[in-house]
Amino acid sequence: MKAQTIDVKQATGRILCCTIFRAGGKKLLAKGHLISEEDARMLETEGMNEVWVTELEDGEVGEDDAVMQVASEIGCGTLEIRLAAGGRANLFATEASCVLVDDELLKQINCTVSMAIATAPNFSYARAGTRVATVKSAPFAVAQPELEAVISIVKERGPILQARPIRGPAVAVLYTDPANGERARQLFENIMRQRLERLGAAASFVLSAVEEEGSVARSLQHLLRARPTVVLIASTTAPAGPEDVVGRAMIRAGCQVERFLAPVEPGNLFMLSYKDDIPVMSAPGCFRSAKPNVVDLMLPPMLARYRVSGWEVACLGHGGLLA
């Protein structure tokens, strides 16, 4: 990139090296702005005779073109790309979505000298119109080989970010209590409704059961026959492991336990199982609290019909101290 001071009359088509302010302090043109004929006339009117500009050299790509090329490669799903000032491209969710991020690939790209990419956290919920990522280039221009290297890495390893849409989720809820399932429903239902509403969802199928293995298993089987997006078990008791009532009932209902214990506080006693592709989640105590906990971390990907693995639950430890 070549920088030089030139006559304003020759500035059309050049890129500003620095922001230009009026004498009173008002900004006229921002650094990185491509000067038009109208801009040049305006600067003359303001009494400016010279401006400091840059010019692309062979083998360089302008910052706006560079960030748009990278932004078009790093994401997939329900996304829209918008160019912003200063060599920046922003990615927005076009509908309610769960944001999935390959953090290892993101770290690798951010080790390059030409690009900086920031994203929303993995598994986070994004409403339509929410910015979920931004791409910023080095000022003014990027060397063509560096740009090609970034794009090559992304093409080889897949997108960094996916906005996975949440469309018409059907949530099933099973309330359980050792004495009376309706007691659990009375304790949890209001908070459950609030939590689901924040994600644009609602309970489509609801049952209550006495917390006894056979009763819980039969209720689970009944809910699973409805093919919900996810089943939530709101229990008033805290399990010691998959060998306790709820875990045994999951297995009896045909589920495979994927993970017990989450490195998340609140929410350590989280238990996840699957019946075919339907996740069944238990998180005792978390359903009665409106404060952020493991349920809020896990619901967005499940509502987006993404299969969360035990390994991904284990990876929640970094940032898992919520309160």
XYZ file of C-alpha atoms in Angstrom:
323
model
C 0.000 0.000 0.000
C 1.448 3.335 -1.097
C 0.549 6.476 0.907
C 1.007 10.001 -0.375
C -0.295 13.550 -0.115
C -1.990 14.734 -3.304
C -4.039 17.664 -4.585
C -7.746 17.385 -3.766
C -8.550 17.713 -7.491
C -6.698 14.425 -8.102
C -8.194 12.554 -5.116
C -11.221 10.962 -6.812
C -10.993 7.176 -6.615
C -8.342 7.213 -3.882
C -8.656 5.903 -0.309
C -8.264 8.269 2.647
C -5.391 7.502 5.023
C -6.913 9.427 7.925
C -10.251 10.811 9.053
C -10.974 14.372 7.956
C -12.657 16.744 10.398
C -14.128 20.200 9.922
C -12.521 22.993 11.952
C -15.347 22.796 14.504
C -14.732 19.093 15.064
C -17.459 17.532 12.882
C -16.301 14.459 10.965
C -16.477 14.919 7.202
C -14.965 11.689 5.860
C -13.746 8.564 7.661
C -10.381 6.857 7.292
C -10.591 4.238 4.546
C -13.301 6.147 2.659
C -13.192 5.912 -1.141
C -13.246 9.516 -2.342
C -15.903 10.347 -4.942
C -16.084 13.389 -7.218
C -18.705 14.854 -4.908
C -16.394 14.296 -1.906
C -13.552 16.080 -3.681
C -15.760 19.098 -4.437
C -16.956 19.176 -0.818
C -13.367 19.151 0.483
C -12.485 22.037 -1.818
C -15.507 23.931 -0.509
C -14.211 23.316 3.022
C -10.954 24.986 2.026
C -8.782 21.894 1.767
C -6.170 21.792 -0.970
C -4.449 18.473 -0.211
C -5.398 15.113 1.275
C -3.420 12.096 2.478
C -4.469 9.035 0.478
C -3.424 5.449 -0.209
C -3.266 3.493 -3.411
C -3.419 -0.273 -3.914
C -0.295 -1.866 -5.298
C -0.005 -5.037 -7.348
C -0.916 -8.122 -5.328
C -3.140 -6.269 -2.850
C -6.895 -6.469 -2.254
C -8.859 -3.555 -0.800
C -10.123 -4.014 2.753
C -13.837 -3.989 1.824
C -13.401 -6.567 -0.927
C -11.213 -8.714 1.346
C -13.651 -8.852 4.279
C -16.592 -9.590 1.989
C -14.705 -12.501 0.434
C -13.871 -13.953 3.860
C -17.336 -13.291 5.294
C -18.936 -15.181 2.403
C -16.845 -18.261 3.270
C -16.856 -18.410 7.085
C -20.594 -18.862 7.672
C -23.543 -20.942 6.554
C -27.201 -21.268 7.440
C -29.654 -18.432 7.970
C -27.155 -15.585 7.600
C -26.962 -12.223 5.876
C -23.706 -10.311 5.265
C -23.577 -6.515 5.475
C -20.543 -4.393 4.690
C -19.719 -1.791 7.360
C -17.306 1.126 7.469
C -13.616 0.656 8.126
C -12.944 -2.661 6.389
C -15.547 -4.640 8.296
C -18.256 -7.119 7.306
C -20.960 -8.170 9.766
C -22.996 -11.386 9.697
C -26.596 -11.283 10.954
C -29.078 -14.064 11.657
C -32.059 -13.760 9.324
C -34.345 -15.809 11.590
C -34.334 -17.252 15.099
C -31.281 -19.515 15.226
C -28.741 -21.348 17.331
C -25.178 -20.220 16.652
C -22.702 -23.090 16.210
C -19.006 -22.163 16.227
C -15.878 -24.177 15.387
C -13.690 -22.467 17.971
C -10.493 -24.309 16.984
C -10.800 -23.130 13.382
C -11.652 -19.635 14.618
C -8.453 -19.555 16.700
C -6.399 -20.701 13.721
C -7.778 -17.989 11.438
C -7.270 -15.324 14.093
C -3.583 -16.257 14.262
C -3.131 -14.827 10.755
C -1.921 -11.255 10.387
C -4.524 -10.077 7.915
C -7.922 -10.885 9.452
C -9.673 -10.730 12.817
C -12.976 -12.576 13.266
C -15.247 -12.391 16.310
C -18.384 -14.497 16.826
C -21.185 -14.991 19.306
C -20.567 -17.881 21.759
C -21.107 -21.438 20.595
C -24.684 -22.701 21.217
C -25.997 -19.166 21.799
C -29.503 -18.146 20.754
C -29.867 -15.394 18.160
C -33.085 -13.615 17.289
C -33.696 -12.510 13.703
C -31.570 -9.440 13.011
C -28.954 -10.224 15.678
C -25.307 -9.738 14.694
C -23.555 -13.076 15.237
C -20.102 -12.415 13.745
C -17.858 -9.694 12.414
C -14.829 -9.811 10.101
C -12.223 -7.022 10.237
C -9.248 -6.697 7.915
C -5.885 -5.052 8.304
C -6.236 -1.335 7.406
C -6.755 -0.421 3.772
C -5.544 -3.576 2.046
C -4.657 -7.254 2.395
C -1.931 -9.064 0.493
C -3.518 -11.423 -2.033
C -1.505 -14.483 -0.814
C -2.627 -13.882 2.793
C -6.256 -13.562 1.746
C -6.036 -16.726 -0.335
C -4.458 -18.574 2.608
C -7.344 -17.648 4.922
C -9.981 -18.653 2.382
C -8.136 -21.904 1.625
C -8.128 -22.899 5.313
C -11.866 -22.253 5.635
C -12.688 -24.114 2.407
C -10.641 -27.096 3.543
C -12.003 -27.349 7.104
C -15.541 -26.079 6.634
C -17.310 -22.948 7.868
C -16.402 -21.374 11.192
C -19.969 -20.475 12.027
C -23.441 -21.828 11.335
C -26.731 -20.123 12.114
C -28.944 -23.178 12.512
C -32.607 -22.129 12.360
C -35.088 -22.877 15.129
C -38.338 -23.584 13.317
C -41.504 -24.668 15.086
C -39.933 -26.684 17.910
C -42.255 -29.031 19.802
C -41.162 -29.220 23.440
C -42.331 -32.041 25.715
C -42.147 -31.589 29.479
C -42.403 -34.282 32.153
C -42.807 -33.068 35.750
C -41.848 -35.625 38.418
C -41.968 -35.739 42.219
C -41.652 -38.686 44.648
C -45.121 -38.016 46.092
C -47.111 -36.175 43.404
C -46.094 -35.120 39.899
C -48.562 -32.231 39.950
C -46.582 -30.721 42.816
C -43.533 -30.484 40.524
C -45.707 -28.938 37.820
C -46.967 -26.270 40.198
C -43.401 -25.479 41.306
C -41.785 -25.339 37.854
C -44.394 -24.517 35.211
C -44.258 -20.713 35.424
C -40.463 -20.558 35.150
C -40.532 -23.217 32.412
C -42.926 -21.095 30.373
C -40.760 -17.972 30.771
C -37.587 -19.845 29.806
C -39.131 -21.312 26.650
C -40.749 -18.020 25.656
C -37.325 -16.333 25.656
C -36.374 -18.784 22.913
C -39.616 -18.411 20.968
C -40.860 -21.839 22.085
C -43.621 -23.311 24.241
C -44.486 -26.622 25.869
C -46.496 -28.604 23.319
C -46.847 -31.820 25.366
C -46.977 -31.896 29.180
C -47.317 -34.795 31.642
C -46.863 -35.257 35.394
C -45.716 -38.475 37.056
C -44.841 -39.896 40.446
C -41.047 -40.284 40.533
C -40.983 -44.053 40.354
C -39.109 -45.903 37.623
C -42.093 -47.550 35.940
C -44.291 -44.460 36.082
C -41.580 -42.157 34.713
C -40.677 -44.650 31.958
C -44.309 -45.001 30.834
C -44.758 -41.221 30.760
C -41.533 -40.837 28.776
C -42.633 -43.447 26.245
C -45.951 -41.658 25.830
C -44.217 -38.321 25.194
C -41.650 -39.859 22.839
C -44.418 -41.305 20.654
C -45.403 -37.697 19.854
C -41.924 -37.188 18.271
C -41.120 -33.883 20.051
C -38.017 -31.847 19.313
C -36.808 -32.309 22.904
C -38.070 -33.817 26.170
C -37.368 -31.973 29.429
C -37.643 -33.841 32.737
C -38.271 -31.399 35.576
C -37.696 -33.349 38.768
C -37.890 -32.130 42.349
C -35.117 -34.543 43.396
C -31.396 -34.471 42.639
C -30.026 -37.723 41.135
C -26.756 -39.261 42.246
C -26.231 -40.631 38.726
C -27.831 -42.573 35.862
C -28.524 -45.426 38.293
C -31.144 -43.334 40.091
C -34.865 -43.320 39.228
C -34.817 -40.864 36.311
C -31.746 -42.443 34.689
C -33.168 -45.969 35.017
C -36.498 -44.740 33.608
C -34.713 -43.221 30.589
C -33.044 -46.565 29.849
C -36.294 -48.471 30.405
C -37.997 -46.131 27.909
C -35.361 -47.053 25.300
C -32.999 -44.087 25.713
C -29.212 -44.186 25.586
C -27.516 -42.032 28.230
C -25.064 -39.677 26.512
C -23.691 -37.749 29.475
C -24.113 -37.306 33.211
C -22.514 -34.274 34.932
C -21.838 -30.959 33.235
C -18.940 -28.602 34.055
C -21.490 -25.812 34.505
C -22.541 -23.982 37.658
C -25.508 -23.947 38.201
C -26.338 -27.253 36.544
C -23.702 -29.835 37.510
C -26.226 -32.687 37.762
C -27.302 -32.351 34.135
C -28.128 -35.650 32.418
C -28.606 -36.095 28.674
C -29.888 -39.133 26.825
C -31.256 -39.835 23.348
C -34.103 -41.933 22.025
C -33.073 -42.192 18.386
C -32.643 -38.500 17.459
C -34.758 -37.040 20.290
C -32.781 -35.563 23.224
C -34.103 -36.153 26.737
C -32.691 -33.721 29.298
C -32.802 -33.759 33.094
C -31.416 -30.897 35.188
C -32.890 -31.026 38.698
C -33.225 -27.692 40.427
C -32.432 -25.723 37.290
C -36.031 -25.721 36.115
C -37.211 -23.861 39.206
C -34.702 -20.993 38.766
C -35.014 -18.157 36.246
C -31.280 -17.415 36.538
C -29.035 -18.603 33.665
C -27.990 -22.230 34.106
C -27.135 -25.334 32.098
C -30.668 -25.535 30.660
C -30.205 -22.155 28.957
C -26.923 -23.345 27.419
C -28.387 -26.596 26.104
C -31.840 -25.585 24.888
C -30.843 -23.524 21.798
C -28.944 -26.330 19.998
C -31.612 -28.877 20.920
C -34.426 -26.627 19.685
C -32.431 -26.248 16.452
C -32.345 -30.062 16.179
C -28.588 -30.252 16.612
C -27.323 -33.428 18.281
C -25.207 -32.342 21.245
C -22.531 -34.900 22.122
C -21.104 -35.819 25.508
C -17.796 -34.297 24.384
C -19.494 -30.969 23.651
C -21.071 -31.002 27.105
C -17.619 -31.597 28.591
C -16.302 -28.590 26.637
C -18.729 -26.270 28.442
C -16.275 -26.048 31.344
C -14.483 -23.022 29.828
C -17.053 -20.350 30.593
C -19.239 -22.764 32.529
C -19.089 -20.738 35.737
C -22.343 -18.872 35.187
C -23.042 -17.683 38.736
